[in-house]
Amino acid sequence: MKLSLWSSLFVSAFYLPSSTVAQSDGALRQPSALSSNGNNLEIDLSLVEGQHNTVAADTFNTRLLGGTLPGPTVRVRAGDWLYVNFENELNQQSNTNTAPNDFAFPDSTNLHFHGAHVSGERPGDDTTIVVDAGDSYRYEVFFPQFHLGGTHWIHPHRHGAGTIQVAGGAAQVLIVEDEPGDVPPEVENAEEVILMTQLFDTARMDSVTRRSGDNLFEIDSNVGDDFILVNGQYRPTLEITAGEWQRWRVVWAAWDRNPLDLSIQTNGNCEVNLLAKDGIYINDYPRPLTFYPISTAGRADIMVRCRNTGSWTVNSYLGDLFDLRSVAPPGGNGAIDVSTPPTSNYDFPQPTYLNDLRNRNPTNGCACDTYLSNNRLNGISYNPNLFLHEVALGSIVERRLDGVANHPYHQHVYPFQITQFFGVSGSDADYHKVGDYHDVLMVRSSNRVNVRYEANNFHGRMAVHCHRLTHSDEGMILAEIVTNPDDGGVCRCSPRDNAQGFTRPPTSPPTNGPQPTNPPVPSPTTLPTPNPTPNPTPNPTPNPTPNPTPNPTPNPTQAPQPGVTNPPIPDPTPNPTPNPTNAPPVPLPTVAPQPLPTTPLPTNAPAPGSTPTQKPKKPKKPKKPKTKKPKKPKKPKTKKPKKPKTKRPRKRNN
Ligand SMILES: [Cu+2]
């Protein structure tokens, strides 16, 4: 916007500090990438102290994944194992906060694979894993052959430290590649642009660091209390060639309340269509939209093509986010051809974990209320040994969410389909439609939303929480537990208020489930789990419950027993969980802390009873995980050239 000379002088003289002048970090850059060659991906990744350079801040000292902001993009393919040799290279500061459900443990960490449909059990996406300063952990994450291509992200998820680490910039994009034919030609051929957007809020971080007892994070902003960086850059410029499609992979890698409210206003000079949300293709692409209220932690894939040259500002809720500059095609006479419309009614792959559940009834007992309020879910504060709801594997599950006008509700492992709103309106109604799948959802105009998911692939822990990480760190996080009906697993709800929750019922491993092509290999390099933290986060339940657990574990105070009733499992969890019985004395928990999986589930394997429509994947060249010991400081591998698109038959389910 052009201001007159007088008003410019007036504004700068009276309203803005002298340092607040138009600033930019220049042309938009893409994060570096670590790519699967189609045969699994093994990476070394560290959380380290680092400095970030941007015109937005003079001093910017923080914690970074891979040493950069954002960290390197991780690109995997369906059917891959992702092995992450993860090291926490932070130094443990003295006197940091260790209080439960508070901003605490700033130098302790772990990883979450946000949006990935993968196991929530270790050595996969289990966010109860704790990697303390100086320790390491080898994540082994299996992306099923039927995993849909999409845009996700990776960030630390250590309870108490989520805010300080994510809000400090520790995050990276995770992409599951499309297979040939998965997407329409204009999408497959589009230039890809990653737009990793991260919020920095100096005032909030002052409070978070103070309560955490942290002296590492330090930021000296030039541009006010809060600002958003795109790929680590302040107000960069994105160039697009007129007449050509770009696929924007927008990640709102955030931790606070506000949806991104991405606004792409080009006066009709550019076509702008929603393609996918939270890494899942919508069922009515191309959905033309210029305003995107992407929930905290959500993603939007957006197709953009400009018919004219020109320059426009793309905004977020904080104002200018980046400039979009459309330039004439090189070489020719400037002819711009936009005559071919985007593909309509495209048959995107629809794996069974993304089945349309709008007209299918929830399984008996599987429709439960989940109420987000007062830093609790259904009145329960964080407790890693307690589960909010139990789900029998194979069930269609309904969650009647209450509180989503203020709390971005997020599910790990299983994304969910919106099945009913209660009063949605305005831009919310354009962006959020019944039938859409999400993994995180806040809808300002509809405090109540019903969602469904089909629990048809993975057993075990499935974290659910508010993605305002300030709330989550203060207790607004629990997990649901998916159990095997063969072992008595049923659907059960915790009531909305004064809920008791459920402990993990005894389960036995599936007996004849399909095996992953690359079964988990005992990995001698896997380091033992970091020792139990001196102050275990497991707390006595805040609301002592008079009743014993519905399924009391035999001898909960005894150490986990090797499979007495179950056949020996190869490679029992190499990472023993902190033994609750060794914890310092705590007031008698009324819900007995259970030794975590007495019977380790082969959680990375497709569950038994996985739908037969998911054909076993084509055998890949067997590749053993490398057995090398993770080396100490090792920089992320350099980007490999994007591999040529080879035909790898996609298993479609429908
Ligand atoms: Cu919240």
XYZ file of C-alpha atoms and ligand atoms in Angstrom:
655
model
C 0.000 0.000 0.000
C 1.319 3.379 -0.932
C 1.154 6.063 1.674
C 1.510 9.725 0.927
C 4.771 11.245 1.986
C 3.028 13.060 4.793
C 1.329 9.990 6.165
C 4.510 7.933 5.832
C 6.362 10.461 7.895
C 3.503 10.670 10.330
C 3.302 6.904 10.738
C 6.998 6.387 11.145
C 7.407 9.359 13.413
C 4.550 8.701 15.739
C 3.647 5.054 15.650
C 6.596 2.910 14.800
C 9.971 2.518 16.341
C 12.622 3.796 14.017
C 13.904 0.288 13.387
C 10.557 -0.773 11.951
C 11.135 -0.056 8.322
C 10.156 -2.174 5.406
C 12.379 -5.194 5.671
C 12.679 -8.457 3.896
C 14.950 -11.447 3.775
C 14.772 -11.351 -0.018
C 13.930 -14.093 -2.485
C 12.189 -17.100 -0.947
C 14.477 -20.080 -0.451
C 13.499 -23.721 -0.093
C 14.660 -25.719 2.915
C 17.284 -28.366 2.228
C 15.912 -31.891 1.838
C 16.659 -35.447 2.885
C 15.017 -37.742 0.372
C 14.219 -41.405 0.227
C 15.561 -43.085 -2.841
C 12.547 -45.361 -2.799
C 14.280 -47.804 -0.548
C 13.774 -46.498 2.970
C 15.369 -43.423 4.452
C 17.875 -43.283 7.254
C 18.895 -39.921 8.596
C 20.871 -38.478 11.446
C 19.078 -35.644 13.160
C 19.978 -33.606 16.198
C 18.325 -31.027 18.339
C 21.006 -28.409 18.842
C 21.497 -24.917 20.101
C 21.777 -22.583 17.146
C 21.454 -19.059 15.887
C 19.154 -17.935 13.145
C 19.764 -15.056 10.775
C 16.870 -12.880 9.709
C 16.270 -9.170 9.384
C 13.391 -9.667 11.809
C 15.676 -10.147 14.797
C 19.160 -9.159 15.826
C 19.760 -11.815 18.418
C 18.061 -15.126 17.722
C 19.423 -17.942 19.839
C 17.302 -21.041 20.030
C 16.923 -24.809 19.680
C 16.889 -26.142 16.132
C 16.343 -29.490 14.458
C 19.301 -30.196 12.220
C 20.749 -26.807 13.115
C 18.558 -24.804 10.758
C 15.253 -22.960 10.885
C 13.310 -24.745 9.632
C 15.091 -28.091 9.739
C 15.688 -30.038 6.536
C 12.617 -31.350 4.761
C 12.246 -35.105 5.137
C 10.814 -36.803 2.062
C 9.640 -40.401 2.262
C 7.545 -42.675 0.103
C 4.691 -44.972 0.996
C 6.146 -48.331 1.961
C 9.287 -46.797 3.414
C 10.788 -47.215 6.795
C 12.080 -43.935 8.114
C 14.997 -44.435 10.493
C 15.967 -41.386 12.473
C 19.118 -41.512 14.542
C 18.020 -38.731 16.803
C 20.386 -37.023 19.197
C 19.713 -34.425 21.793
C 22.876 -32.336 21.688
C 21.635 -29.699 24.086
C 23.453 -29.080 27.328
C 21.388 -29.666 30.403
C 21.022 -26.354 32.189
C 20.863 -26.331 35.924
C 17.748 -25.520 37.857
C 15.299 -25.888 35.038
C 11.682 -26.431 35.977
C 10.561 -30.011 36.503
C 7.032 -29.348 37.696
C 4.328 -31.465 36.109
C 1.976 -29.847 33.619
C 3.964 -26.673 33.445
C 6.571 -25.238 31.090
C 9.447 -27.479 32.061
C 12.300 -29.722 30.902
C 13.469 -27.237 28.246
C 16.541 -29.334 27.415
C 14.699 -32.633 27.147
C 13.001 -33.584 23.925
C 11.645 -36.173 21.478
C 10.005 -36.208 18.034
C 6.484 -36.333 16.668
C 5.687 -37.164 13.057
C 2.719 -34.858 12.744
C 0.077 -36.069 10.304
C 1.752 -39.353 9.473
C -0.506 -42.408 9.609
C 2.029 -44.475 11.503
C 2.184 -46.388 14.740
C 1.944 -44.416 17.966
C 4.042 -47.021 19.761
C 7.796 -47.077 20.114
C 10.093 -47.186 18.281
C 7.664 -45.139 16.197
C 5.620 -42.065 16.901
C 5.322 -42.508 20.661
C 5.464 -39.091 22.260
C 6.033 -40.495 25.746
C 9.599 -41.214 24.652
C 11.968 -38.911 26.499
C 15.369 -37.989 25.074
C 17.271 -36.018 27.647
C 20.238 -33.768 26.971
C 23.137 -35.863 25.720
C 20.983 -38.892 24.948
C 19.818 -40.334 21.684
C 17.022 -42.487 20.328
C 16.595 -44.366 17.092
C 13.109 -43.862 15.661
C 11.862 -46.522 13.286
C 8.729 -45.357 11.565
C 6.925 -47.446 8.966
C 4.840 -45.650 6.361
C 2.360 -48.216 5.035
C 2.262 -48.913 1.330
C -1.211 -47.414 1.234
C -0.119 -44.154 2.897
C -1.487 -41.209 0.966
C 1.016 -38.702 -0.390
C 0.875 -35.413 1.460
C 2.373 -32.553 3.442
C 3.165 -33.087 7.114
C 5.781 -31.974 9.608
C 8.058 -33.109 12.394
C 8.468 -31.356 15.715
C 9.466 -32.083 19.299
C 6.638 -33.216 21.556
C 8.208 -33.672 24.970
C 5.535 -32.955 27.549
C 6.280 -29.626 29.216
C 8.837 -28.604 26.582
C 6.680 -28.577 23.459
C 6.036 -24.864 23.540
C 9.565 -23.684 24.149
C 11.000 -25.936 21.460
C 8.365 -25.540 18.740
C 7.796 -21.847 19.434
C 11.571 -21.489 19.320
C 11.592 -22.854 15.763
C 12.429 -26.566 16.085
C 10.379 -27.989 13.226
C 10.768 -29.401 9.753
C 8.543 -30.398 6.881
C 7.740 -34.077 6.274
C 6.517 -35.025 2.828
C 5.115 -38.338 1.725
C 5.646 -38.354 -2.019
C 2.836 -38.922 -4.460
C 3.145 -41.928 -6.662
C 2.694 -41.494 -10.409
C -0.958 -41.142 -11.261
C -2.014 -40.249 -7.731
C -2.663 -36.644 -8.613
C -3.905 -34.766 -11.683
C -1.324 -33.820 -14.317
C -1.229 -30.122 -13.425
C -0.457 -31.085 -9.838
C 2.146 -33.665 -10.748
C 3.867 -31.253 -13.113
C 3.588 -28.164 -10.944
C 6.587 -26.444 -9.473
C 6.605 -27.300 -5.783
C 6.942 -24.505 -3.254
C 7.285 -25.266 0.428
C 5.957 -22.513 2.648
C 6.890 -23.445 6.206
C 5.337 -20.742 8.364
C 6.449 -20.330 11.964
C 5.233 -17.948 14.631
C 7.595 -16.129 16.971
C 6.125 -14.266 19.904
C 8.700 -12.584 22.078
C 6.355 -11.612 24.890
C 4.896 -15.101 25.235
C 8.332 -16.641 25.080
C 9.515 -14.394 27.900
C 6.920 -15.963 30.094
C 7.565 -19.500 28.845
C 11.327 -19.279 29.291
C 10.941 -17.765 32.743
C 8.660 -20.530 33.913
C 10.865 -23.164 32.288
C 13.975 -21.829 33.984
C 15.535 -21.490 30.539
C 18.450 -19.257 29.673
C 19.070 -20.486 26.157
C 16.290 -18.946 24.115
C 16.910 -15.325 23.349
C 15.404 -13.146 20.699
C 15.750 -9.458 20.048
C 13.049 -8.587 17.567
C 13.247 -5.719 15.123
C 9.658 -6.040 14.067
C 7.517 -6.027 17.161
C 6.352 -8.625 19.635
C 5.245 -11.260 17.205
C 6.030 -12.147 13.635
C 5.856 -15.077 11.241
C 8.758 -16.396 9.201
C 8.351 -18.305 5.943
C 11.083 -20.907 5.496
C 12.937 -18.921 8.143
C 12.597 -15.694 6.164
C 10.820 -12.474 6.973
C 8.558 -11.185 4.207
C 10.377 -12.949 1.389
C 9.402 -12.745 -2.256
C 8.078 -15.755 -4.115
C 8.400 -15.625 -7.870
C 5.932 -17.462 -10.087
C 5.994 -17.739 -13.857
C 2.739 -16.478 -15.315
C 0.750 -19.263 -16.931
C 2.386 -22.029 -14.899
C 1.031 -23.874 -11.901
C 2.736 -23.879 -8.536
C 1.817 -26.288 -5.784
C 2.185 -24.521 -2.471
C 2.745 -26.808 0.479
C 1.775 -24.502 3.327
C 2.600 -25.698 6.820
C 1.340 -23.628 9.738
C 3.914 -24.968 12.163
C 2.358 -23.180 15.059
C 1.682 -23.561 18.730
C -0.709 -20.771 19.646
C -4.378 -20.058 19.076
C -4.689 -18.253 15.769
C -5.376 -19.993 12.505
C -2.959 -18.704 9.875
C -5.735 -16.884 7.965
C -3.692 -17.012 4.799
C -5.140 -14.510 2.388
C -4.162 -14.589 -1.282
C -5.779 -11.570 -2.916
C -4.680 -10.956 -6.487
C -7.687 -9.098 -7.895
C -8.476 -12.088 -10.027
C -5.038 -12.199 -11.609
C -4.309 -15.660 -10.239
C -6.339 -18.843 -9.870
C -6.046 -20.179 -6.348
C -7.481 -23.606 -5.537
C -7.410 -25.734 -2.422
C -5.980 -29.189 -3.158
C -5.418 -30.837 0.216
C -5.687 -30.148 3.924
C -3.462 -31.728 6.531
C -1.829 -33.776 3.796
C -5.097 -35.312 2.605
C -6.643 -34.550 -0.786
C -10.058 -32.972 -0.575
C -12.923 -34.653 -2.384
C -13.893 -31.571 -4.386
C -10.629 -30.304 -5.845
C -10.356 -27.709 -7.295
C -12.003 -25.739 -4.475
C -11.443 -22.080 -5.365
C -10.595 -20.096 -2.239
C -8.605 -16.982 -1.510
C -8.807 -17.196 2.296
C -7.398 -20.120 4.273
C -8.082 -20.313 8.025
C -5.536 -23.088 8.492
C -5.767 -24.355 12.061
C -2.709 -24.205 14.258
C -0.413 -27.047 13.154
C -2.510 -27.663 10.040
C -1.417 -27.683 6.419
C -2.949 -26.601 3.135
C -1.777 -27.592 -0.316
C -2.826 -24.849 -2.684
C -2.585 -24.712 -6.480
C -1.770 -21.276 -7.870
C -1.571 -20.042 -11.462
C -1.438 -16.421 -12.564
C -2.800 -15.200 -15.869
C -0.977 -11.883 -15.698
C 2.292 -10.524 -14.468
C 2.196 -8.406 -11.360
C 2.977 -8.290 -7.687
C 0.696 -8.926 -4.734
C 1.073 -9.311 -1.000
C 0.006 -12.554 0.631
C -1.175 -11.947 4.187
C -1.565 -13.840 7.413
C -3.502 -12.746 10.474
C -0.419 -10.705 11.364
C -0.376 -8.856 8.042
C 2.228 -9.105 5.278
C 3.552 -12.639 5.069
C 5.301 -12.676 1.701
C 5.161 -11.068 -1.713
C 4.026 -12.986 -4.750
C 5.602 -11.744 -7.967
C 4.320 -13.084 -11.256
C 6.837 -12.770 -14.071
C 6.582 -13.344 -17.795
C 7.659 -16.727 -19.143
C 11.300 -16.625 -20.159
C 12.432 -16.467 -23.721
C 9.252 -16.282 -25.691
C 7.117 -13.398 -26.739
C 5.402 -13.226 -23.403
C 2.391 -15.301 -24.385
C 0.680 -16.675 -21.312
C -1.593 -19.631 -21.795
C -4.073 -20.422 -19.071
C -6.655 -22.023 -21.289
C -6.423 -25.500 -19.774
C -8.541 -25.592 -16.627
C -7.566 -27.555 -13.545
C -8.775 -31.152 -13.502
C -12.193 -31.732 -11.982
C -13.573 -34.897 -10.378
C -10.169 -36.500 -10.129
C -10.078 -39.963 -8.605
C -7.507 -39.510 -5.852
C -6.377 -42.648 -4.040
C -8.556 -43.359 -1.036
C -6.894 -45.692 1.412
C -9.187 -47.279 3.935
C -7.961 -45.136 6.818
C -9.570 -42.280 4.882
C -12.862 -44.009 4.145
C -15.933 -41.853 3.812
C -17.727 -42.373 7.123
C -20.455 -39.788 6.692
C -23.118 -42.416 6.140
C -21.719 -45.155 8.287
C -22.752 -45.494 11.895
C -20.198 -45.515 14.648
C -19.567 -48.935 16.126
C -21.492 -49.645 19.283
C -19.923 -47.855 22.220
C -17.457 -45.946 20.035
C -19.184 -42.566 20.040
C -17.708 -40.511 22.862
C -17.539 -36.907 23.984
C -14.188 -35.180 24.094
C -14.385 -31.872 25.879
C -11.509 -29.397 25.764
C -11.486 -26.987 28.651
C -9.372 -25.657 31.458
C -6.155 -27.382 30.378
C -7.862 -30.745 30.574
C -9.650 -33.222 28.363
C -12.942 -34.315 29.903
C -11.600 -32.998 33.179
C -8.452 -35.158 33.055
C -4.981 -33.721 33.088
C -2.008 -35.366 31.368
C -1.094 -38.808 32.602
C 0.839 -41.124 30.300
C -0.596 -44.210 31.967
C -4.178 -43.200 31.528
C -6.225 -43.289 28.341
C -9.152 -41.030 27.606
C -11.115 -43.516 25.508
C -10.589 -47.095 24.456
C -11.183 -48.150 20.859
C -11.498 -51.696 19.572
C -9.401 -52.129 16.457
C -11.594 -52.127 13.369
C -14.213 -49.811 14.830
C -15.768 -46.750 13.328
C -15.242 -44.137 15.979
C -17.107 -40.909 16.563
C -15.777 -38.058 18.674
C -18.185 -35.324 19.685
C -15.743 -32.505 20.167
C -16.635 -29.584 22.371
C -14.349 -26.573 22.725
C -12.926 -26.350 19.207
C -13.756 -22.649 18.837
C -10.710 -22.003 21.009
C -8.722 -25.202 21.010
C -7.184 -26.786 17.912
C -7.942 -30.463 18.536
C -5.267 -32.809 17.182
C -5.137 -36.584 16.839
C -1.999 -38.600 16.285
C -1.988 -41.806 14.203
C -5.524 -41.508 12.809
C -6.791 -38.402 11.028
C -10.528 -37.785 11.333
C -13.371 -36.816 9.035
C -15.673 -33.899 9.813
C -19.196 -35.299 9.935
C -21.227 -32.544 11.598
C -20.928 -28.880 12.482
C -23.096 -26.917 14.845
C -23.370 -23.479 13.344
C -20.323 -23.089 11.108
C -20.356 -19.863 9.078
C -18.352 -17.406 7.015
C -14.870 -18.292 5.829
C -14.918 -21.280 8.188
C -17.743 -22.752 6.144
C -15.878 -22.291 2.878
C -12.681 -23.857 4.142
C -14.070 -26.563 6.428
C -16.641 -28.830 4.879
C -18.433 -31.871 6.162
C -16.630 -34.806 4.562
C -13.159 -33.243 4.779
C -10.410 -35.054 6.622
C -8.120 -33.285 9.090
C -5.643 -34.167 11.782
C -6.076 -30.863 13.593
C -9.146 -28.678 13.718
C -10.190 -25.398 15.222
C -13.378 -23.786 13.940
C -14.040 -20.360 15.416
C -17.693 -20.371 14.423
C -18.565 -23.866 15.628
C -17.482 -24.751 19.133
C -18.876 -28.239 18.696
C -17.907 -30.504 15.829
C -18.500 -34.206 15.340
C -15.759 -36.180 13.669
C -15.208 -39.846 12.819
C -12.311 -42.104 12.077
C -11.947 -45.771 11.304
C -9.388 -47.438 13.542
C -8.351 -50.051 11.065
C -4.575 -50.223 10.984
C -2.643 -49.534 14.149
C -2.953 -50.725 17.705
C -1.842 -48.884 20.719
C -1.290 -45.364 21.858
C -2.842 -42.528 19.941
C -2.229 -39.144 21.498
C -5.005 -36.556 21.419
C -4.483 -32.986 22.519
C -4.904 -29.286 22.067
C -2.290 -27.932 19.660
C -2.042 -24.680 21.510
C 1.069 -26.156 22.975
C 0.840 -23.857 25.955
C -2.355 -25.698 26.832
C -0.914 -29.095 26.028
C 2.179 -28.491 28.157
C -0.122 -27.497 30.987
C -2.047 -30.742 30.759
C -4.508 -30.658 27.847
C -3.204 -33.887 26.392
C -3.965 -37.569 26.810
C -4.144 -40.560 24.522
C -6.745 -42.945 23.271
C -5.823 -46.602 23.230
C -6.638 -48.876 20.307
C -6.927 -52.460 21.484
C -7.396 -55.787 19.807
C -10.900 -57.263 20.064
C -9.310 -60.726 20.126
C -7.894 -59.775 23.482
C -11.098 -58.367 24.809
C -10.594 -54.896 23.418
C -13.824 -52.945 23.324
C -14.916 -49.383 22.790
C -15.367 -47.444 26.004
C -15.798 -43.763 26.748
C -14.667 -41.688 29.624
C -17.533 -39.492 30.591
C -17.200 -35.849 29.845
C -16.606 -34.639 33.357
C -14.756 -36.257 36.204
C -13.746 -38.970 33.829
C -11.615 -41.759 35.143
C -9.943 -42.844 31.958
C -8.641 -46.306 31.255
C -5.372 -48.033 31.775
C -3.842 -50.181 29.088
C -5.626 -53.530 29.066
C -3.581 -56.672 28.770
C -3.138 -57.595 25.179
C -1.424 -60.301 23.324
C 0.317 -59.828 20.064
C -1.501 -60.499 16.882
C -0.839 -64.033 15.823
C -1.058 -64.042 12.111
C -1.203 -60.549 10.886
C 0.461 -59.604 7.690
C 4.073 -58.857 8.175
C 5.646 -55.720 6.963
C 7.963 -56.350 4.114
C 10.748 -55.058 6.198
C 10.072 -56.413 9.616
C 11.577 -54.507 12.452
C 15.129 -55.628 12.690
C 16.727 -55.886 16.032
C 18.956 -52.945 15.934
C 22.010 -53.265 18.021
C 22.677 -49.635 17.468
C 19.521 -48.645 19.180
C 20.543 -46.880 22.253
C 18.844 -47.537 25.458
C 16.222 -45.109 26.307
C 17.324 -42.219 28.223
C 17.100 -42.992 31.840
C 13.984 -42.285 33.676
C 13.864 -38.638 34.293
C 14.533 -37.753 37.854
C 11.097 -36.315 38.011
C 8.875 -38.586 36.085
C 6.097 -36.830 34.370
C 3.631 -39.493 35.285
C 1.713 -37.853 37.970
C -0.812 -39.185 40.240
C -4.114 -38.557 38.629
C -5.376 -35.170 39.536
C -8.782 -36.529 40.307
C -8.302 -39.503 42.475
C -10.762 -42.044 41.338
C -12.394 -44.265 43.819
C -12.684 -47.166 41.456
C -10.040 -49.542 40.526
C -9.166 -49.763 36.916
C -11.608 -51.706 34.864
C -8.899 -54.068 33.781
C -6.389 -54.151 36.507
C -3.091 -55.390 35.355
C -1.807 -58.316 37.214
C 0.780 -57.143 39.679
C 1.135 -53.676 38.462
C 3.853 -53.004 40.942
C 6.043 -55.693 39.587
C 8.386 -55.250 36.800
C 7.129 -56.177 33.401
C 7.223 -59.892 33.022
C 8.654 -61.463 29.985
C 5.967 -63.052 27.926
C 4.569 -65.698 30.150
C 1.315 -66.060 28.405
C 2.520 -64.877 25.095
C 5.045 -66.200 22.695
C 8.359 -64.479 22.843
C 8.500 -61.542 20.594
C 11.630 -60.798 18.734
C 13.122 -57.556 19.818
C 11.096 -56.570 22.777
C 11.091 -52.867 23.022
C 14.714 -52.020 23.102
C 13.830 -49.031 25.157
C 12.512 -49.953 28.492
C 10.197 -47.357 29.777
C 10.985 -45.760 33.004
C 9.788 -48.236 35.534
C 7.136 -46.545 37.517
C 7.999 -48.634 40.525
C 11.436 -47.124 40.614
C 10.105 -43.651 40.708
C 10.485 -41.599 43.775
C 7.686 -42.185 46.186
C 4.570 -40.503 45.083
C 1.207 -40.332 46.660
C -0.442 -43.611 45.860
C -1.754 -43.302 42.401
C -5.255 -44.528 42.368
C -4.801 -45.696 38.859
C -1.912 -47.999 39.093
C 0.793 -47.027 36.694
C 1.097 -49.853 34.319
C 4.327 -51.151 33.084
C 4.156 -50.057 29.539
C 3.575 -52.726 27.089
C 4.248 -55.921 28.857
C 3.622 -57.414 25.486
C 5.171 -55.258 22.923
C 2.944 -55.046 19.958
C 4.489 -55.245 16.566
C 3.130 -51.822 16.247
C 4.739 -51.013 13.019
C 3.161 -53.908 11.323
C -0.181 -53.548 9.726
C -2.638 -54.830 12.259
C -4.271 -58.140 11.843
C -7.517 -57.703 10.161
C -6.133 -54.896 8.130
C -8.467 -54.620 5.306
C -7.733 -57.136 2.641
C -8.202 -54.461 0.056
C -4.838 -53.201 1.068
C -2.807 -55.571 -0.945
C 0.493 -56.546 0.416
C 2.960 -54.204 -1.021
C 5.261 -55.142 -3.764
C 8.379 -56.534 -2.245
C 11.066 -54.007 -2.155
C 14.645 -54.794 -2.339
C 15.351 -55.838 1.190
C 17.526 -53.346 2.874
C 18.766 -53.756 6.322
C 18.912 -50.736 8.458
C 22.448 -49.691 8.715
C 24.086 -50.922 11.791
C 26.506 -48.153 12.113
C 26.507 -46.369 15.346
C 25.183 -42.890 15.055
C 28.121 -40.608 14.882
C 28.362 -37.661 17.059
C 28.032 -34.319 15.434
C 27.044 -34.994 11.914
C 25.474 -32.555 9.638
C 22.317 -33.500 7.863
C 22.967 -35.260 4.644
C 22.961 -33.092 1.656
C 20.058 -33.078 -0.626
C 19.882 -35.864 -3.060
C 18.618 -35.084 -6.474
C 14.957 -35.827 -6.744
C 14.682 -39.231 -8.126
C 13.081 -39.848 -11.440
C 9.530 -40.946 -11.070
C 9.671 -44.637 -11.535
C 6.567 -46.647 -11.807
C 5.831 -48.183 -8.512
C 2.375 -49.582 -8.634
C 0.164 -47.810 -6.216
C -2.153 -49.925 -4.222
C -5.498 -48.385 -4.496
C -8.167 -49.576 -2.248
C -11.322 -48.691 -3.942
Cu -6.278 -25.515 23.996
